Short mmCIF file of C-alpha atoms and ligand atoms in Angstrom, two decimals:
data_model
loop_
_atom_site.label_atom_id
_atom_site.label_comp_id
_atom_site.label_asym_id
_atom_site.label_seq_id
_atom_site.Cartn_x
_atom_site.Cartn_y
_atom_site.Cartn_z
CA UNK A 1 0.00 0.00 0.00
CA UNK A 2 1.13 3.50 -0.78
CA UNK A 3 1.47 6.11 1.98
CA UNK A 4 -0.43 9.26 1.18
CA UNK A 5 0.40 11.67 3.98
CA UNK A 6 4.02 11.96 2.84
CA UNK A 7 3.07 13.21 -0.64
CA UNK A 8 2.58 16.78 -1.79
CA UNK A 9 -0.43 17.85 -3.84
CA UNK A 10 1.14 17.26 -7.26
CA UNK A 11 2.37 13.82 -6.20
CA UNK A 12 -1.15 12.95 -5.03
CA UNK A 13 -2.51 14.29 -8.32
CA UNK A 14 -0.25 11.88 -10.20
CA UNK A 15 -1.41 8.96 -8.06
CA UNK A 16 -5.04 9.96 -8.49
CA UNK A 17 -4.68 10.29 -12.24
CA UNK A 18 -3.97 6.56 -12.40
CA UNK A 19 -7.19 5.97 -10.47
CA UNK A 20 -9.11 8.43 -12.68
CA UNK A 21 -10.11 10.65 -9.76
CA UNK A 22 -10.74 14.28 -10.59
CA UNK A 23 -7.72 16.50 -10.12
CA UNK A 24 -9.22 18.65 -7.35
CA UNK A 25 -9.59 15.56 -5.14
CA UNK A 26 -5.85 15.60 -4.52
CA UNK A 27 -5.97 19.06 -2.98
CA UNK A 28 -8.95 18.02 -0.86
CA UNK A 29 -7.19 14.95 0.50
CA UNK A 30 -3.97 16.89 1.19
CA UNK A 31 -5.96 19.58 2.98
CA UNK A 32 -7.84 17.00 5.02
CA UNK A 33 -4.58 15.43 6.18
CA UNK A 34 -2.37 18.45 6.80
CA UNK A 35 -4.81 21.22 7.66
CA UNK A 36 -7.87 19.47 9.07
CA UNK A 37 -5.62 16.75 10.54
CA UNK A 38 -7.86 13.86 9.60
CA UNK A 39 -5.78 10.70 9.57
CA UNK A 40 -8.34 8.19 8.33
CA UNK A 41 -10.19 8.20 5.02
CA UNK A 42 -13.50 7.55 6.73
CA UNK A 43 -13.33 10.95 8.38
CA UNK A 44 -12.89 12.75 5.05
CA UNK A 45 -16.59 13.40 4.68
CA UNK A 46 -16.14 15.86 1.82
CA UNK A 47 -15.24 12.90 -0.41
CA UNK A 48 -17.82 10.60 -1.96
CA UNK A 49 -18.41 7.48 0.11
CA UNK A 50 -17.28 5.22 -2.73
CA UNK A 51 -14.02 7.08 -3.11
CA UNK A 52 -13.33 6.83 0.63
CA UNK A 53 -13.86 3.08 0.44
CA UNK A 54 -11.48 2.80 -2.51
CA UNK A 55 -8.84 5.02 -0.91
CA UNK A 56 -8.80 2.73 2.11
CA UNK A 57 -7.84 -0.17 -0.14
CA UNK A 58 -5.09 1.60 -2.08
CA UNK A 59 -3.53 4.09 0.35
CA UNK A 60 -2.51 4.31 3.94
CA UNK A 61 -1.43 6.68 6.66
CA UNK A 62 0.94 4.93 9.07
CA UNK A 63 -0.39 5.32 12.57
CA UNK A 64 1.49 6.43 15.66
CA UNK A 65 -0.38 5.73 18.90
CA UNK A 66 0.11 7.15 22.35
CA UNK A 67 1.12 4.39 24.76
CA UNK A 68 2.20 6.25 27.88
CA UNK A 69 2.82 9.83 29.04
CA UNK A 70 5.40 10.87 31.64
CA UNK A 71 4.74 14.41 32.89
CA UNK A 72 7.33 16.42 34.77
CA UNK A 73 6.24 17.98 38.05
CA UNK A 74 8.97 20.61 37.78
CA UNK A 75 8.10 22.07 34.39
CA UNK A 76 5.75 21.39 31.52
CA UNK A 77 7.95 18.74 29.88
CA UNK A 78 6.21 15.59 28.78
CA UNK A 79 7.83 12.44 27.51
CA UNK A 80 5.85 10.01 25.44
CA UNK A 81 6.15 6.38 24.61
CA UNK A 82 4.59 5.88 21.21
CA UNK A 83 3.61 2.71 19.40
CA UNK A 84 3.88 2.15 15.66
CA UNK A 85 1.62 -0.12 13.58
CA UNK A 86 4.01 -3.07 13.95
CA UNK A 87 4.08 -2.61 17.75
CA UNK A 88 7.56 -1.09 17.72
CA UNK A 89 8.08 1.58 20.35
CA UNK A 90 9.64 5.02 20.00
CA UNK A 91 9.91 8.11 22.20
CA UNK A 92 9.14 11.78 21.77
CA UNK A 93 9.37 14.77 24.11
CA UNK A 94 7.35 17.96 24.39
CA UNK A 95 8.99 21.02 25.97
CA UNK A 96 7.41 24.37 26.61
CA UNK A 97 9.50 27.52 27.00
CA UNK A 98 8.15 31.01 27.49
CA UNK A 99 7.73 31.91 23.86
CA UNK A 100 8.02 28.61 22.05
CA UNK A 101 7.18 24.96 22.29
CA UNK A 102 9.59 22.39 20.99
CA UNK A 103 9.20 18.72 20.31
CA UNK A 104 12.04 16.25 20.12
CA UNK A 105 11.22 13.39 17.78
CA UNK A 106 12.66 9.95 17.04
CA UNK A 107 13.79 9.14 13.51
CA UNK A 108 14.48 5.40 13.72
CA UNK A 109 13.40 2.43 15.81
CA UNK A 110 16.69 1.95 17.64
CA UNK A 111 20.02 3.08 16.22
CA UNK A 112 23.13 1.47 14.80
CA UNK A 113 25.66 4.15 15.67
CA UNK A 114 26.77 2.38 18.86
CA UNK A 115 27.81 5.44 20.94
CA UNK A 116 28.77 4.00 24.32
CA UNK A 117 26.99 6.65 26.42
CA UNK A 118 23.67 6.48 24.56
CA UNK A 119 20.71 4.31 25.58
CA UNK A 120 19.00 4.47 22.17
CA UNK A 121 21.58 2.32 20.45
CA UNK A 122 21.95 -0.43 23.05
CA UNK A 123 19.83 -2.94 21.14
CA UNK A 124 20.88 -1.84 17.67
CA UNK A 125 18.71 -0.70 14.81
CA UNK A 126 15.34 -2.36 14.30
CA UNK A 127 14.23 -0.30 11.31
CA UNK A 128 13.92 3.14 9.83
CA UNK A 129 10.83 5.16 10.55
CA UNK A 130 8.83 5.98 7.43
CA UNK A 131 8.13 9.56 6.37
CA UNK A 132 4.46 8.80 6.97
CA UNK A 133 5.23 7.84 10.59
CA UNK A 134 7.44 10.89 11.12
CA UNK A 135 4.60 13.17 10.04
CA UNK A 136 2.10 11.37 12.24
CA UNK A 137 4.56 11.56 15.15
CA UNK A 138 4.46 15.36 14.88
CA UNK A 139 0.71 15.55 14.35
CA UNK A 140 0.04 13.30 17.33
CA UNK A 141 2.12 15.57 19.56
CA UNK A 142 0.22 18.57 18.22
CA UNK A 143 -3.09 16.82 18.90
CA UNK A 144 -1.94 16.37 22.49
CA UNK A 145 -0.37 19.80 23.07
CA UNK A 146 -1.57 22.21 20.42
CA UNK A 147 0.57 23.72 17.66
CA UNK A 148 4.31 23.52 18.23
CA UNK A 149 6.87 26.04 17.03
CA UNK A 150 10.06 23.97 16.78
CA UNK A 151 11.12 20.45 15.96
CA UNK A 152 14.42 18.93 16.96
CA UNK A 153 15.28 15.60 15.41
CA UNK A 154 17.26 14.43 18.41
CA UNK A 155 15.23 11.51 19.68
CA UNK A 156 15.96 7.84 19.10
CA UNK A 157 17.91 7.16 15.91
CA UNK A 158 20.41 8.75 13.54
CA UNK A 159 18.39 10.91 11.13
CA UNK A 160 21.10 10.98 8.46
CA UNK A 161 21.08 7.18 8.47
CA UNK A 162 17.44 7.47 7.34
CA UNK A 163 18.05 10.20 4.77
CA UNK A 164 15.31 9.59 2.22
CA UNK A 165 12.51 9.44 4.77
CA UNK A 166 13.82 12.45 6.68
CA UNK A 167 14.05 14.42 3.44
CA UNK A 168 10.48 13.55 2.48
CA UNK A 169 9.30 14.35 6.00
CA UNK A 170 10.91 17.81 6.05
CA UNK A 171 9.58 18.61 2.57
CA UNK A 172 6.03 17.82 3.63
CA UNK A 173 6.09 19.40 7.09
CA UNK A 174 7.37 22.66 5.55
CA UNK A 175 4.97 22.61 2.58
CA UNK A 176 3.35 26.07 2.48
CA UNK A 177 0.02 24.53 1.46
CA UNK A 178 0.02 22.20 4.46
CA UNK A 179 1.65 22.39 7.90
CA UNK A 180 3.92 25.17 6.63
CA UNK A 181 6.49 24.91 9.41
CA UNK A 182 9.49 27.10 8.64
CA UNK A 183 12.76 25.41 7.72
CA UNK A 184 14.39 27.62 10.32
CA UNK A 185 12.43 26.01 13.11
CA UNK A 186 13.75 22.52 12.43
CA UNK A 187 17.04 21.25 13.84
CA UNK A 188 18.58 17.98 12.79
CA UNK A 189 21.17 16.37 15.04
CA UNK A 190 23.72 13.94 13.69
CA UNK A 191 26.53 11.89 15.18
CA UNK A 192 28.56 12.96 12.15
CA UNK A 193 27.83 11.06 8.94
CA UNK A 194 30.13 13.09 6.74
CA UNK A 195 28.87 12.22 3.22
CA UNK A 196 25.28 12.76 4.31
CA UNK A 197 26.14 16.20 5.74
CA UNK A 198 27.33 17.20 2.25
CA UNK A 199 24.22 15.67 0.76
CA UNK A 200 22.00 17.56 3.20
CA UNK A 201 23.79 20.82 2.38
CA UNK A 202 23.00 20.28 -1.30
CA UNK A 203 19.27 19.81 -0.71
CA UNK A 204 16.80 22.66 -0.32
CA UNK A 205 15.88 21.49 3.18
CA UNK A 206 17.77 24.33 4.81
CA UNK A 207 17.40 23.15 8.40
CA UNK A 208 19.62 23.89 11.37
CA UNK A 209 22.37 21.37 11.83
CA UNK A 210 23.61 20.15 15.21
CA UNK A 211 26.60 17.83 15.30
CA UNK A 212 27.33 15.52 18.21
CA UNK A 213 31.02 16.21 18.62
CA UNK A 214 31.58 15.34 22.31
CA UNK A 215 35.37 14.98 21.89
CA UNK A 216 37.77 17.19 20.00
CA UNK A 217 40.38 14.47 19.66
CA UNK A 218 40.05 11.60 17.17
CA UNK A 219 41.41 8.89 19.45
CA UNK A 220 39.22 9.87 22.36
CA UNK A 221 36.17 10.28 20.16
CA UNK A 222 36.64 6.88 18.54
CA UNK A 223 36.64 5.24 21.95
CA UNK A 224 33.10 6.38 22.58
CA UNK A 225 31.69 6.90 19.11
CA UNK A 226 32.36 4.17 16.50
CA UNK A 227 31.49 6.60 13.68
CA UNK A 228 34.73 8.45 14.53
CA UNK A 229 36.69 5.47 13.20
CA UNK A 230 35.14 6.07 9.83
CA UNK A 231 35.40 9.86 9.59
CA UNK A 232 38.03 12.00 11.26
CA UNK A 233 37.14 15.19 13.10
CA UNK A 234 38.96 17.07 10.33
CA UNK A 235 36.65 15.57 7.71
CA UNK A 236 33.67 16.34 9.93
CA UNK A 237 34.62 20.01 10.34
CA UNK A 238 35.19 20.36 6.58
CA UNK A 239 31.68 19.02 6.05
CA UNK A 240 30.15 21.42 8.59
CA UNK A 241 32.07 24.33 7.00
CA UNK A 242 30.53 23.32 3.69
CA UNK A 243 27.11 23.17 5.34
CA UNK A 244 27.55 26.71 6.65
CA UNK A 245 28.77 27.96 3.27
CA UNK A 246 25.81 26.46 1.45
CA UNK A 247 23.03 27.36 3.90
CA UNK A 248 24.35 30.30 5.90
CA UNK A 249 23.18 28.50 9.02
CA UNK A 250 25.45 28.51 12.01
CA UNK A 251 26.22 24.91 12.95
CA UNK A 252 26.02 23.94 16.60
CA UNK A 253 28.21 21.34 18.21
CA UNK A 254 26.75 19.24 20.97
CA UNK A 255 29.14 18.27 23.68
CA UNK A 256 27.97 15.81 26.33
CA UNK A 257 30.11 16.64 29.33
CA UNK A 258 31.49 13.56 31.05
CA UNK A 259 33.33 14.78 34.10
CA UNK A 260 37.08 14.10 34.14
CA UNK A 261 36.80 12.44 30.73
CA UNK A 262 36.20 15.18 28.17
CA UNK A 263 36.30 18.39 30.22
CA UNK A 264 40.05 18.48 30.86
CA UNK A 265 42.32 21.37 30.00
CA UNK A 266 43.57 19.46 26.97
CA UNK A 267 39.96 19.29 25.74
CA UNK A 268 39.64 23.07 26.06
CA UNK A 269 42.80 23.44 23.94
CA UNK A 270 41.67 20.88 21.37
CA UNK A 271 38.30 22.60 21.05
CA UNK A 272 40.04 25.93 20.69
CA UNK A 273 42.32 24.62 17.94
CA UNK A 274 39.36 23.10 16.15
CA UNK A 275 36.71 25.79 16.41
CA UNK A 276 38.25 29.14 17.32
CA UNK A 277 37.28 31.87 14.87
CA UNK A 278 34.49 29.86 13.33
CA UNK A 279 30.89 31.01 13.44
CA UNK A 280 29.72 28.06 15.52
CA UNK A 281 28.09 27.43 18.83
CA UNK A 282 28.93 24.80 21.44
CA UNK A 283 26.08 23.27 23.37
CA UNK A 284 27.25 21.67 26.61
CA UNK A 285 24.94 18.85 27.69
CA UNK A 286 25.32 17.29 31.12
CA UNK A 287 25.68 13.52 30.74
CA UNK A 288 22.48 11.74 31.61
CA UNK A 289 23.81 8.61 33.29
CA UNK A 290 22.64 5.31 31.87
CA UNK A 291 23.10 1.87 33.34
CA UNK A 292 25.47 0.69 30.60
CA UNK A 293 27.86 3.65 30.91
CA UNK A 294 29.50 3.96 34.29
CA UNK A 295 29.89 7.70 34.67
CA UNK A 296 28.03 10.14 36.91
CA UNK A 297 26.15 13.24 35.98
CA UNK A 298 28.61 16.17 36.09
CA UNK A 299 28.12 18.71 38.88
CA UNK A 300 26.86 22.13 37.82
CA UNK A 301 30.14 23.60 39.09
CA UNK A 302 32.13 21.37 36.72
CA UNK A 303 29.93 22.42 33.80
CA UNK A 304 30.32 26.10 34.70
CA UNK A 305 34.06 25.78 35.04
CA UNK A 306 34.37 24.09 31.65
CA UNK A 307 32.14 26.67 30.02
CA UNK A 308 34.17 29.52 31.52
CA UNK A 309 37.43 27.99 30.35
CA UNK A 310 36.01 27.75 26.84
CA UNK A 311 34.81 31.35 27.00
CA UNK A 312 38.26 32.52 28.08
CA UNK A 313 39.63 30.81 24.99
CA UNK A 314 37.14 32.72 22.87
CA UNK A 315 34.63 29.92 22.29
CA UNK A 316 30.92 30.50 22.33
CA UNK A 317 29.41 27.84 24.63
CA UNK A 318 26.20 27.50 26.60
CA UNK A 319 24.97 24.85 28.99
CA UNK A 320 21.79 23.24 27.77
CA UNK A 321 18.99 23.75 30.21
CA UNK A 322 17.78 20.37 31.37
CA UNK A 323 14.04 20.03 31.11
CA UNK A 324 11.96 17.48 32.94
CA UNK A 325 14.69 16.53 35.39
CA UNK A 326 12.37 14.32 37.40
CA UNK A 327 11.55 12.23 34.33
CA UNK A 328 15.14 12.46 33.31
CA UNK A 329 15.32 9.13 31.59
CA UNK A 330 17.56 10.16 28.72
CA UNK A 331 16.47 9.39 25.23
CA UNK A 332 16.05 5.68 24.66
CA UNK A 333 15.80 4.76 28.31
CA UNK A 334 12.02 4.83 28.49
CA UNK A 335 11.85 2.50 25.53
CA UNK A 336 14.49 0.16 27.00
CA UNK A 337 12.72 0.09 30.37
CA UNK A 338 9.44 -0.64 28.65
CA UNK A 339 10.99 -3.55 26.74
CA UNK A 340 12.38 -4.95 29.99
N1 LIG B 1 21.93 10.32 16.44
C1 LIG B 1 21.83 11.74 16.53
C2 LIG B 1 20.56 12.24 17.19
C3 LIG B 1 20.08 11.53 18.42
S1 LIG B 1 21.03 11.69 19.90
C4 LIG B 1 23.05 12.32 17.19
O1 LIG B 1 23.90 11.56 17.62
O2 LIG B 1 23.19 13.54 17.24
C5 LIG B 1 20.72 13.33 20.46
C6 LIG B 1 21.81 13.87 21.37
O3 LIG B 1 21.76 13.25 22.66
C7 LIG B 1 23.20 13.61 20.84
O4 LIG B 1 24.01 14.76 20.96
C8 LIG B 1 23.67 12.51 21.75
O5 LIG B 1 25.06 12.41 21.77
C9 LIG B 1 23.07 12.91 23.06
N2 LIG B 1 23.09 11.86 24.07
C10 LIG B 1 23.08 10.54 23.87
N3 LIG B 1 23.15 9.88 25.05
C11 LIG B 1 23.20 10.81 26.00
C12 LIG B 1 23.30 10.75 27.44
N4 LIG B 1 23.35 9.60 28.09
N5 LIG B 1 23.34 11.92 28.10
C13 LIG B 1 23.27 13.11 27.45
N6 LIG B 1 23.17 13.23 26.12
C14 LIG B 1 23.15 12.09 25.40
#
């Protein structure tokens, strides 16, 4: 069966031509899905009954169902366990700041990147999420919380390892005739798949790019992130420079602070040598301890000290505000706990 919610109007027109539906039906269906947010053909009551019956046989909208909600008592953060049609489980997060609401979405069921500190990858990759599921993931969160202003693709999975579906997803979610989310309000986070960063730069997707750097030294990085064995930090930085040149978007580097491991003075110097003078931003993230990675959460004082040392070396760094501390299961942990 063909997914329909990941197609734009002209693509639906082409599909409908084969079925000899009138051209205007495509616009109606697209509008029903992306504006009226109807995710079953039965509910599209502006279509003839017979057509609705036929559509059900030929087309589908992958469903994403709410399984469980974890609400923070400290702020408005909510974490969700979501179930896909084949019973696979993913996670998403809703965060509300003063002037914007952001959702963090998963892009794959599991992950094959193998970063030692990350819970999402512990059981490997099960499968890619489809573009249809990615769209429904967003629409479900909007059904639950109202319209959101930003999307970060930083949940379970490596988005650039699921390039085609992510591309389709971003094209549809930014379609001016549908959800019309601005490209600027989408951030994609990658562990550093160098060829795909070039590929992304050459698309029209024009999203913000965040790169999980975490270590400014190849040997150290490779110990924790297998992808670093494939692409050197030099290659990675060349790719992000290219991304900036092509899109004009300042790249941000995520840096999970693991106390006494990657916040040493040598790390400050390595980061300086790598990034000084570049129009980039460093996002310091306190490690969220997971069972399989025996390191503690860094103290706020250690984070502050590291940040100040970076500032003194002329690097632009901020500490990411942790939301939903009391439900602090880091990404992938809820899913793992559920499976257990
Ligand atoms: N695969 C992509 C996106 C998902 S991970 C990527 O690697 O960027 C989103 C972010 O969470 C990454 O920066 C990742 O390194 C970070 N992360 C993973 N495990 C973490 C943990 N235990 N504590 C804090 N951040 C973590």
